[in-house]
Coordinates of C-alpha atoms and ligand atoms in Angstrom, one line a residue:
M1324 CA -21.5 130.8 -14.3
S1325 CA -19.8 133.9 -13.6
F1326 CA -17.8 133.1 -17.0
L1327 CA -20.8 132.8 -19.2
A1328 CA -22.4 136.3 -16.8
N1329 CA -19.3 137.5 -18.9
R1330 CA -19.8 136.5 -22.2
I1331 CA -23.7 137.0 -22.4
L1332 CA -22.8 141.0 -21.7
K1333 CA -20.5 140.9 -24.2
I1334 CA -22.9 139.5 -27.1
A1335 CA -25.7 142.3 -25.3
W1336 CA -23.2 144.8 -25.9
N1337 CA -22.2 144.0 -29.7
E1338 CA -25.5 143.1 -30.5
R1339 CA -26.4 146.8 -29.0
K1340 CA -23.4 148.1 -31.2
L1341 CA -24.6 146.4 -34.4
L1342 CA -27.7 147.3 -34.4
N1343 CA -26.8 150.7 -33.5
S1344 CA -25.0 151.1 -36.5
Q1345 CA -27.6 149.9 -39.0
N1346 CA -29.4 151.7 -38.2
L1347 CA -28.1 155.0 -38.2
L1348 CA -25.6 154.6 -40.7
S1349 CA -28.1 153.2 -43.3
G1350 CA -30.9 155.2 -42.6
V1351 CA -32.9 152.6 -41.9
P1352 CA -36.8 154.7 -42.2
C1353 CA -38.8 155.6 -39.4
T1354 CA -42.3 154.9 -40.1
H1355 CA -44.6 157.8 -38.9
K1356 CA -47.1 155.6 -37.7
T1357 CA -46.8 156.7 -34.1
Y1358 CA -47.7 160.1 -35.0
S1359 CA -51.4 160.4 -35.0
L1360 CA -52.7 164.3 -33.9
K1361 CA -56.4 164.8 -32.9
I1362 CA -57.2 168.1 -33.7
K1363 CA -57.6 169.6 -30.4
R1364 CA -57.5 173.2 -29.7
M1365 CA -56.8 176.4 -31.9
S1366 CA -54.9 178.8 -30.4
S1367 CA -56.1 182.3 -30.4
N1368 CA -52.6 183.2 -28.5
L1369 CA -50.1 182.6 -30.5
V1370 CA -48.0 184.7 -31.2
I1371 CA -45.2 184.3 -33.7
Y1372 CA -42.0 187.0 -34.9
N1373 CA -42.7 188.1 -37.8
T1374 CA -39.3 189.9 -39.7
L1375 CA -41.9 192.1 -42.2
S1376 CA -42.8 193.8 -39.0
R1377 CA -40.0 192.9 -36.5
K1378 CA -41.7 192.3 -33.6
K1379 CA -44.1 189.1 -31.9
E1380 CA -47.3 189.2 -33.2
I1381 CA -51.0 187.2 -32.8
F1382 CA -50.8 184.5 -35.4
E1383 CA -53.9 185.1 -36.5
P1384 CA -54.4 183.0 -40.2
I1385 CA -55.8 184.3 -43.0
N1386 CA -58.5 181.1 -43.9
P1387 CA -58.7 179.4 -40.1
P1388 CA -58.1 176.4 -39.9
M1389 CA -56.3 176.3 -43.0
V1390 CA -52.6 177.1 -42.7
G1391 CA -50.5 177.7 -45.5
L1392 CA -47.0 177.1 -44.7
Y1393 CA -44.0 178.0 -47.7
V1394 CA -40.9 176.4 -46.5
C1395 CA -37.8 176.6 -48.7
G1396 CA -36.2 173.8 -49.1
P1397 CA -32.8 172.0 -50.6
T1398 CA -31.0 172.9 -53.3
V1399 CA -30.1 169.5 -54.3
Y1400 CA -25.9 169.8 -55.2
S1401 CA -24.4 168.0 -52.3
D1402 CA -24.5 166.6 -49.4
V1403 CA -27.2 169.0 -46.7
H1404 CA -24.9 169.7 -43.6
L1405 CA -26.2 170.3 -40.0
G1406 CA -26.2 173.9 -40.9
N1407 CA -29.6 173.1 -43.1
C1408 CA -30.6 170.4 -40.7
R1409 CA -31.7 172.8 -38.2
T1410 CA -33.7 175.1 -40.3
F1411 CA -35.6 172.2 -41.0
V1412 CA -36.0 170.4 -37.9
S1413 CA -36.7 174.3 -36.5
F1414 CA -39.7 174.2 -39.1
D1415 CA -41.0 170.7 -38.4
L1416 CA -41.2 172.1 -34.5
I1417 CA -43.7 174.9 -36.1
Y1418 CA -45.6 172.5 -38.4
R1419 CA -46.0 170.3 -35.3
Y1420 CA -47.4 172.5 -32.7
L1421 CA -49.5 174.0 -35.4
L1422 CA -51.0 170.6 -35.9
Y1423 CA -51.3 170.1 -32.4
S1424 CA -53.2 173.8 -32.3
G1425 CA -55.8 171.9 -34.9
Y1426 CA -54.8 174.1 -37.7
K1427 CA -55.4 172.3 -40.8
V1428 CA -51.7 173.2 -42.3
R1429 CA -50.8 172.8 -45.9
Y1430 CA -47.1 172.5 -45.6
V1431 CA -45.1 173.3 -48.8
R1432 CA -41.6 172.9 -48.9
N1433 CA -39.4 173.1 -52.1
I1434 CA -36.8 171.3 -53.9
T1435 CA -34.0 173.4 -56.0
D1436 CA -33.3 171.4 -58.6
A1437 CA -32.0 173.8 -61.2
G1438 CA -31.4 177.0 -61.9
H1439 CA -29.6 177.6 -58.8
L1440 CA -25.8 179.5 -59.4
E1441 CA -23.5 180.0 -57.1
G1442 CA -23.0 183.5 -56.9
D1443 CA -26.3 185.6 -55.3
R1444 CA -26.4 187.8 -58.5
D1445 CA -26.9 185.9 -60.9
E1446 CA -23.0 185.1 -62.0
G1447 CA -21.0 181.8 -61.7
D1448 CA -21.0 178.3 -62.6
D1449 CA -25.0 176.8 -61.8
K1450 CA -23.6 174.3 -59.5
F1451 CA -26.1 170.7 -60.4
A1452 CA -23.8 171.7 -63.5
K1453 CA -20.5 172.1 -62.3
K1454 CA -20.8 168.9 -59.5
A1455 CA -22.2 166.5 -62.5
K1456 CA -19.1 167.7 -64.4
L1457 CA -17.1 166.8 -61.2
E1458 CA -19.0 163.6 -60.6
Q1459 CA -19.6 162.3 -64.1
L1460 CA -23.3 162.1 -64.0
E1461 CA -26.0 162.8 -65.5
P1462 CA -27.0 166.7 -63.7
M1463 CA -30.7 164.5 -62.5
E1464 CA -28.2 161.4 -61.4
I1465 CA -27.1 164.9 -59.1
V1466 CA -30.7 165.9 -58.3
Q1467 CA -32.2 162.4 -57.7
K1468 CA -28.3 161.4 -55.4
Y1469 CA -28.7 164.7 -53.4
T1470 CA -32.8 163.8 -53.0
I1471 CA -32.7 161.0 -51.3
G1472 CA -29.7 161.6 -49.3
F1473 CA -32.2 165.0 -47.9
H1474 CA -34.9 162.0 -47.1
D1475 CA -32.9 159.9 -45.8
V1476 CA -31.2 162.6 -43.0
L1477 CA -34.6 164.5 -41.8
R1478 CA -35.9 161.1 -41.5
L1479 CA -33.9 160.0 -39.0
F1480 CA -34.0 163.4 -37.7
N1481 CA -37.7 162.4 -37.3
T1482 CA -39.3 165.3 -39.5
L1483 CA -42.7 165.1 -40.9
P1484 CA -42.6 164.6 -44.6
P1485 CA -44.0 167.8 -46.0
S1486 CA -47.8 168.1 -47.2
I1487 CA -46.7 168.7 -51.0
E1488 CA -42.2 169.0 -52.2
P1489 CA -43.0 170.5 -56.1
T1490 CA -39.6 170.5 -57.6
A1491 CA -38.4 173.5 -60.0
T1492 CA -37.6 171.3 -62.7
G1493 CA -41.5 170.2 -62.4
H1494 CA -42.8 173.2 -62.5
I1495 CA -40.5 175.2 -65.5
S1496 CA -43.9 176.4 -67.4
E1497 CA -45.8 178.1 -63.9
Q1498 CA -42.6 179.8 -63.6
I1499 CA -42.5 180.5 -67.2
E1500 CA -45.8 182.2 -66.9
M1501 CA -45.2 184.0 -64.0
V1502 CA -42.2 185.6 -65.3
K1503 CA -44.6 186.9 -69.1
Q1504 CA -47.1 188.3 -66.3
I1505 CA -44.3 190.1 -64.5
I1506 CA -43.4 191.7 -68.3
A1507 CA -46.6 192.3 -69.0
N1508 CA -47.4 194.1 -65.3
G1509 CA -44.0 197.0 -66.8
Y1510 CA -41.9 195.5 -64.2
A1511 CA -39.8 193.2 -66.1
Y1512 CA -37.5 193.7 -69.6
E1513 CA -35.5 191.0 -72.1
V1514 CA -32.1 191.9 -73.1
N1515 CA -30.9 189.4 -75.5
G1516 CA -32.7 185.5 -74.5
T1517 CA -33.0 186.8 -70.2
V1518 CA -35.5 188.5 -68.5
Y1519 CA -33.9 190.6 -65.5
F1520 CA -36.3 192.3 -63.0
D1521 CA -36.7 196.0 -62.9
V1522 CA -35.8 196.4 -59.0
E1523 CA -35.5 200.9 -60.0
K1524 CA -38.8 201.0 -61.8
Y1525 CA -40.7 198.1 -58.9
S1526 CA -38.5 200.8 -56.4
K1527 CA -40.4 204.6 -57.6
N1528 CA -44.2 202.6 -56.0
N1529 CA -43.1 199.9 -54.1
D1530 CA -40.7 199.0 -51.0
Y1531 CA -37.9 197.0 -52.0
T1532 CA -36.1 195.8 -48.9
I1533 CA -39.6 195.9 -47.0
L1534 CA -38.2 193.0 -45.1
T1535 CA -35.0 193.6 -43.8
N1536 CA -35.6 197.2 -43.3
R1537 CA -32.3 198.3 -45.2
Q1538 CA -31.6 201.5 -46.7
L1539 CA -31.9 201.1 -50.6
E1540 CA -28.7 203.8 -51.3
D1541 CA -27.0 201.2 -49.0
M1542 CA -27.6 198.3 -51.0
L1543 CA -26.5 200.6 -54.1
N1544 CA -23.4 201.4 -53.1
N1545 CA -22.6 198.4 -52.0
T1546 CA -23.2 196.1 -55.4
R1547 CA -20.1 196.5 -58.0
E1548 CA -20.6 198.8 -61.3
L1549 CA -22.3 197.6 -64.1
G1550 CA -19.9 196.2 -66.2
G1551 CA -19.8 196.7 -70.2
Q1552 CA -20.3 193.3 -70.8
D1553 CA -23.4 194.0 -68.4
E1554 CA -27.0 193.8 -70.2
K1555 CA -29.0 195.0 -67.0
K1556 CA -30.6 198.1 -66.9
G1557 CA -30.0 198.7 -62.9
R1558 CA -27.4 197.0 -60.1
L1559 CA -30.2 195.8 -58.5
D1560 CA -31.9 193.7 -61.0
F1561 CA -31.7 190.3 -61.0
A1562 CA -32.6 187.6 -63.4
L1563 CA -35.9 186.3 -64.2
W1564 CA -34.9 183.9 -66.7
I1565 CA -31.5 182.8 -68.3
K1566 CA -30.6 182.4 -71.3
A1567 CA -28.8 179.1 -71.6
K1568 CA -25.1 179.0 -73.1
P1569 CA -24.6 175.9 -75.9
E1570 CA -22.7 173.8 -72.2
H1571 CA -25.6 174.5 -70.5
I1572 CA -26.7 171.6 -69.7
M1573 CA -30.2 171.7 -67.8
R1574 CA -32.3 174.0 -70.9
W1575 CA -36.4 174.6 -71.7
P1576 CA -37.7 176.1 -74.5
S1577 CA -39.2 179.7 -73.9
P1578 CA -40.6 183.2 -75.2
W1579 CA -37.0 184.0 -74.8
G1580 CA -35.2 181.8 -76.3
V1581 CA -34.1 178.0 -74.5
G1582 CA -32.9 178.9 -70.7
F1583 CA -33.5 177.9 -67.4
P1584 CA -35.1 179.7 -64.7
G1585 CA -33.5 181.9 -62.4
W1586 CA -33.1 181.0 -58.4
H1587 CA -35.9 183.6 -57.0
I1588 CA -39.4 182.4 -59.3
E1589 CA -38.9 178.9 -58.4
C1590 CA -40.6 179.5 -54.9
S1591 CA -42.6 182.4 -56.5
A1592 CA -44.2 180.5 -59.1
M1593 CA -44.8 176.7 -56.7
S1594 CA -46.3 179.0 -53.3
N1595 CA -48.7 180.7 -55.6
K1596 CA -49.7 177.1 -56.9
Y1597 CA -50.0 176.0 -54.1
L1598 CA -50.9 178.1 -50.9
G1599 CA -52.0 181.1 -53.5
H1600 CA -50.8 184.1 -54.3
Q1601 CA -51.3 185.1 -50.6
F1602 CA -50.7 182.5 -47.6
D1603 CA -49.9 183.1 -44.2
I1604 CA -46.4 181.6 -43.3
H1605 CA -42.9 181.9 -45.7
G1606 CA -39.9 181.0 -43.6
G1607 CA -36.2 179.7 -44.7
G1608 CA -32.4 180.2 -42.7
M1609 CA -32.3 184.1 -42.1
D1610 CA -29.5 184.0 -44.7
L1611 CA -32.3 184.1 -47.4
A1612 CA -33.7 187.5 -46.6
A1613 CA -32.0 189.3 -47.8
T1614 CA -31.4 188.5 -51.3
H1615 CA -33.6 185.5 -51.8
H1616 CA -37.1 186.5 -49.8
T1617 CA -37.1 190.6 -50.6
N1618 CA -36.6 189.1 -54.1
E1619 CA -39.8 186.7 -53.5
I1620 CA -41.7 189.4 -52.4
A1621 CA -41.0 192.1 -55.2
Q1622 CA -42.1 189.7 -57.6
S1623 CA -45.3 187.8 -55.7
Q1624 CA -45.8 192.2 -56.0
A1625 CA -44.8 193.0 -59.1
C1626 CA -47.3 190.0 -60.5
N1627 CA -50.2 189.8 -58.3
H1628 CA -50.0 192.9 -56.2
T1629 CA -49.6 191.4 -53.0
N1630 CA -47.2 190.2 -50.6
P1631 CA -47.5 187.0 -50.8
A1632 CA -47.1 185.9 -46.8
K1633 CA -48.2 187.4 -44.1
Y1634 CA -45.9 185.8 -41.5
W1635 CA -42.4 185.8 -42.7
M1636 CA -40.3 183.1 -40.1
H1637 CA -36.5 183.7 -40.4
T1638 CA -34.5 181.1 -38.1
N1639 CA -31.0 181.8 -37.3
M1640 CA -27.4 179.7 -38.1
L1641 CA -25.7 176.8 -36.2
T1642 CA -22.5 178.1 -36.2
V1643 CA -19.3 176.7 -35.6
N1644 CA -16.5 178.6 -33.5
G1645 CA -18.9 181.4 -34.6
A1646 CA -18.7 181.4 -38.2
R1647 CA -21.8 180.0 -39.7
M1648 CA -21.7 176.4 -40.9
S1649 CA -21.6 176.6 -45.4
K1650 CA -21.3 174.3 -47.7
S1651 CA -19.0 176.7 -49.4
A1652 CA -16.9 178.1 -45.9
G1653 CA -15.7 174.2 -45.9
N1654 CA -16.8 173.9 -41.4
G1655 CA -20.0 171.8 -42.8
F1656 CA -20.3 168.9 -40.5
L1657 CA -22.2 166.3 -41.9
P1658 CA -25.0 164.3 -40.3
R1659 CA -23.1 161.3 -41.0
E1660 CA -19.6 162.3 -39.5
L1661 CA -21.5 162.8 -36.3
F1662 CA -24.1 159.9 -35.8
T1663 CA -20.6 158.1 -36.3
G1664 CA -18.2 160.1 -34.3
D1665 CA -16.4 160.3 -37.7
H1666 CA -15.1 163.7 -37.5
P1667 CA -11.8 165.8 -35.8
L1668 CA -13.9 168.5 -33.8
L1669 CA -15.6 165.0 -32.0
T1670 CA -14.9 162.8 -29.3
R1671 CA -17.7 160.7 -30.2
G1672 CA -20.8 159.8 -32.5
Y1673 CA -24.5 161.2 -31.4
S1674 CA -27.7 159.6 -31.6
P1675 CA -29.5 161.6 -33.9
M1676 CA -32.3 161.8 -31.2
S1677 CA -29.7 163.5 -28.7
V1678 CA -28.7 165.8 -31.9
R1679 CA -32.0 167.1 -32.3
F1680 CA -32.7 167.4 -28.8
F1681 CA -29.4 169.7 -28.4
M1682 CA -31.4 171.7 -31.6
L1683 CA -34.0 172.0 -29.6
Q1684 CA -32.1 173.6 -26.7
A1685 CA -32.0 176.6 -28.7
H1686 CA -34.7 179.2 -29.4
Y1687 CA -34.8 179.1 -33.5
R1688 CA -34.1 182.6 -32.8
S1689 CA -31.1 182.3 -31.5
T1690 CA -27.9 181.2 -33.1
L1691 CA -26.3 177.7 -31.7
D1692 CA -22.5 177.2 -32.0
F1693 CA -21.6 173.3 -32.5
S1694 CA -19.6 172.7 -30.3
N1695 CA -18.6 168.2 -28.6
E1696 CA -18.9 170.1 -25.3
A1697 CA -22.5 171.6 -25.9
L1698 CA -23.2 167.9 -27.6
E1699 CA -22.0 165.8 -24.7
A1700 CA -24.4 168.2 -22.2
S1701 CA -27.2 168.2 -24.4
D1702 CA -27.1 164.0 -24.7
K1703 CA -27.1 163.9 -20.7
G1704 CA -30.4 165.9 -20.6
Y1705 CA -32.1 163.7 -23.3
R1706 CA -31.1 160.9 -21.9
R1707 CA -32.8 161.7 -18.5
L1708 CA -36.1 163.1 -20.3
M1709 CA -35.7 159.9 -21.9
N1710 CA -35.0 157.6 -19.1
A1711 CA -37.6 159.7 -16.9
I1712 CA -40.6 158.9 -20.1
A1713 CA -39.5 154.5 -19.9
L1714 CA -40.1 154.6 -16.3
L1715 CA -43.7 155.8 -16.9
P1716 CA -45.3 151.9 -17.4
K1717 CA -43.8 151.3 -13.9
L1718 CA -45.5 154.0 -11.8
K1719 CA -48.4 153.4 -10.1
A1720 CA -51.3 155.7 -9.0
S1721 CA -52.4 156.2 -5.5
A1722 CA -55.5 156.9 -4.1
S1723 CA -54.8 160.8 -3.7
S1724 CA -52.7 163.4 -6.1
E1725 CA -50.2 166.3 -5.2
V1726 CA -49.7 167.4 -8.7
D1727 CA -52.0 169.6 -10.9
F1728 CA -51.2 168.2 -14.4
E1729 CA -53.5 171.0 -16.0
E1730 CA -51.8 173.1 -14.7
I1731 CA -48.0 172.2 -16.5
K1732 CA -50.0 171.5 -19.3
Q1733 CA -51.3 175.6 -19.9
R1734 CA -47.2 175.9 -19.0
F1735 CA -46.3 173.8 -21.7
I1736 CA -48.7 175.4 -24.0
A1737 CA -47.6 179.3 -22.7
A1738 CA -44.1 178.0 -23.4
M1739 CA -45.3 177.1 -27.6
N1740 CA -47.5 179.6 -27.1
D1741 CA -44.6 182.4 -27.3
D1742 CA -42.7 181.9 -31.4
F1743 CA -42.2 178.8 -30.3
N1744 CA -40.5 178.8 -27.2
S1745 CA -39.1 175.0 -27.4
P1746 CA -35.6 175.9 -25.1
V1747 CA -38.5 176.8 -21.5
L1748 CA -41.0 173.5 -23.0
I1749 CA -37.5 171.7 -22.7
A1750 CA -36.4 173.4 -19.2
E1751 CA -40.6 172.8 -17.6
L1752 CA -40.5 169.3 -18.7
F1753 CA -37.4 168.5 -16.4
E1754 CA -40.0 169.5 -14.0
V1755 CA -42.0 166.8 -14.7
V1756 CA -38.3 164.5 -15.6
R1757 CA -38.4 165.3 -11.5
I1758 CA -41.7 164.8 -10.6
I1759 CA -41.4 160.9 -12.2
N1760 CA -38.5 160.6 -10.8
S1761 CA -40.0 161.2 -7.1
V1762 CA -43.3 159.3 -8.0
Y1763 CA -41.3 156.5 -8.8
D1764 CA -39.4 157.1 -5.9
N1765 CA -42.7 156.7 -3.3
K1766 CA -42.1 160.3 -2.7
T1767 CA -44.7 161.9 -4.2
K1768 CA -48.2 160.4 -5.2
I1769 CA -50.6 160.6 -8.0
D1770 CA -53.8 159.0 -8.5
A1771 CA -54.9 157.6 -11.5
K1772 CA -56.5 160.6 -13.5
G1773 CA -53.1 162.0 -12.9
L1774 CA -51.4 159.0 -14.3
A1775 CA -53.4 159.6 -17.7
Q1776 CA -53.2 162.9 -18.1
L1777 CA -49.0 163.1 -17.4
N1778 CA -49.0 160.3 -19.8
T1779 CA -50.6 162.4 -22.3
L1780 CA -48.5 165.5 -21.8
V1781 CA -45.2 163.0 -22.6
N1782 CA -47.2 161.6 -25.3
D1783 CA -48.2 165.4 -26.9
F1784 CA -45.1 167.4 -25.7
V1785 CA -42.0 165.3 -26.1
F1786 CA -43.3 162.7 -28.6
N1787 CA -45.8 164.6 -31.4
I1788 CA -44.2 168.1 -30.9
L1789 CA -40.8 168.3 -30.4
G1790 CA -40.9 164.8 -31.9
L1791 CA -38.4 163.3 -30.2
K1792 CA -38.4 159.2 -29.4
D1793 CA -36.5 157.0 -27.1
D1794 CA -33.7 155.5 -29.5
Q1795 CA -33.2 153.1 -27.4
T1796 CA -36.4 151.5 -26.9
E1797 CA -37.4 152.5 -30.6
N1798 CA -34.3 151.6 -32.3
N1799 CA -33.4 148.1 -29.7
G1800 CA -36.5 146.5 -28.6
D1801 CA -33.9 143.6 -28.4
L1802 CA -32.0 144.8 -26.0
E1803 CA -34.7 145.4 -23.7
K1804 CA -35.4 142.2 -24.7
L1805 CA -31.0 141.2 -23.6
M1806 CA -31.3 143.2 -20.6
D1807 CA -34.4 141.6 -18.9
F1808 CA -32.0 138.3 -18.9
I1809 CA -29.3 139.8 -18.2
I1810 CA -31.3 140.9 -15.3
K1811 CA -33.0 137.6 -14.7
L1812 CA -29.9 135.8 -14.8
R1813 CA -28.3 138.1 -12.0
Q1814 CA -31.5 138.0 -10.0
E1815 CA -31.0 134.1 -9.6
A1816 CA -27.3 134.7 -9.2
K1817 CA -28.5 136.4 -5.8
A1818 CA -31.1 133.9 -5.4
S1819 CA -28.2 131.2 -5.1
K1820 CA -26.1 134.5 -3.3
D1821 CA -23.5 134.0 -6.0
Y1822 CA -23.4 137.6 -5.4
A1823 CA -19.9 137.8 -7.3
T1824 CA -21.8 136.3 -10.0
S1825 CA -24.3 139.6 -9.4
D1826 CA -21.5 142.4 -8.7
L1827 CA -20.0 141.5 -11.9
I1828 CA -23.6 141.7 -14.4
R1829 CA -23.7 145.0 -11.9
N1830 CA -20.3 146.5 -12.3
S1831 CA -19.9 145.8 -16.1
L1832 CA -23.0 147.0 -16.9
Q1833 CA -22.1 150.0 -15.4
E1834 CA -18.7 150.4 -17.5
M1835 CA -21.0 150.1 -20.7
G1836 CA -23.0 153.4 -19.5
F1837 CA -25.8 150.6 -18.0
Q1838 CA -27.1 151.5 -14.6
L1839 CA -29.5 148.9 -12.9
K1840 CA -31.7 150.1 -9.8
D1841 CA -33.1 147.7 -7.6
S1842 CA -36.1 148.7 -6.0
K1843 CA -39.1 146.6 -4.4
E1844 CA -41.0 146.5 -7.3
G1845 CA -37.7 144.3 -9.0
T1846 CA -34.8 146.2 -11.2
V1847 CA -35.2 148.7 -14.1
W1848 CA -31.8 149.5 -15.8
S1849 CA -31.0 153.1 -18.0
K1850 CA -28.3 154.2 -20.0
S1851 CA -26.5 157.3 -19.2
Ligands
AMP275 P1 -29.4 175.4 -49.3 O1 -29.3 174.4 -49.1 O2 -28.2 176.1 -49.2 O3 -30.1 176.6 -50.1 O4 -30.4 175.5 -47.7 C1 -31.2 175.7 -47.4 C2 -32.4 175.8 -45.8 O5 -30.3 176.1 -45.1 C3 -32.3 177.2 -46.3 O6 -32.9 177.5 -45.9 C4 -30.7 178.1 -45.3 O7 -31.0 179.1 -45.1 C5 -30.7 177.5 -44.3 N1 -29.0 177.2 -44.0 C6 -27.7 177.4 -44.1 N2 -27.2 176.9 -43.7 C7 -27.4 177.2 -42.2 C8 -26.7 176.9 -41.4 N3 -25.8 177.5 -40.7 N4 -27.7 177.5 -40.0 C9 -29.2 177.2 -40.5 N5 -29.8 177.2 -41.4 C10 -29.1 177.1 -42.8
ZN276 ZN1 -37.5 180.1 -51.9

């Protein structure tokens, strides 16, 4: 019997490892089947930090209940790193909370699949062409490969797909039209097949640095002098359309000859097409504000005479030892390395949900430093939350209630209304964890209505808004069954007074990180 019990424990453990590896490494797509948000309430108390005004403002959409949300997507020439994921997870939280609040959101997140040169100042190689040469693939094969990779990773992080995901190459004619209009309005000029935005002229009657409040003088002083070869009139001018050199593969005909669009114009053209001249929220990582978003505002202002977005939102950076995680700095963690633990800075792998929880424990406008210790601590918190939630079906309703769940809900909403403050929400959730454990231990009473409210709160705030799910039960329905079977074996061993076997089962499970908790109602298990 004890040999049999040992065998079963081994099988259970290997089974779990196998399921984990299948789920985590092959990018099993999660369906969004559990995600159904009812229109609930339209919050007039939501406050958003607007980079444009540098303060928190009450969120008043232009055309309620519609909300237009545009987020700059990835440049798909290599794998996304964890820093990129942080930005997309942050906007996923924002999107989810807007939906919960009753808004009808059109969420547009683009794919940059052309026109991104290595330098921010229209210099350097084309990122796609360079990678295509390196991997001996067509540029569009590069685009396809890394777009798929991007989607797989975001699915693992349980982010909702955007409403529209337009690509730069699919919107060349819209970009050309916009460039033509900017030229017609007098804010751009063509030199030898390349079209530049005239920043000096624009600055005469517009505030070019409105987004970051930098001094134009300082910017000029920090930008290198124009060289003899430079076609630009002014040092801050940037390309709207770039003439293709003969070897440049990604090329399109235009009124100025064969070329390709500059990086900034794609977001202006696509946001304009799907969300209109002015929409509610434009977002991206903080690193985009000074150049990309500054230029987007100038382009829209020059073309449509309006700042494209009412609220500009920027996520802060994920750092490693204080330095921004980036592809070029070479300190980028690939999500895959994180899930498997195959990285010198990691002692083990972490599940995507535990990493999502790690990200949400910091406010989106704070920096978040990545380390094994920080992940370890988050993982413990995440498991504590999930273990408490797993007890929900086992809670018994009492005749009376000692907990006011309506008041708790108001605290949750207050946290999220304060510029999507997920760390405060999570801190409040741990109060609910305490309540669940206390009800389970028969130390606190809640009635049937309270139990229903508690279930709704968890469903809304943990699963729908924070976008978390229990990776152990979600991914491992088989593990549940296996554990139930092992618990039954232990009960049988106990019933026949074979305490050596029942202790062996409990202790072996403990060594693997599984705890058994006995009570009058039976035995439940949890994983630390
Ligand atoms: P890219 O693919 O480089 O165009 O970046 C895609 C998105 O990730 C942009 O919104 C960037 O601002 C954002 N991003 C890049 N590095 C980081 C980082 N270390 N932390 C957070 N967001 C980042
Ligand atoms: Zn953009």
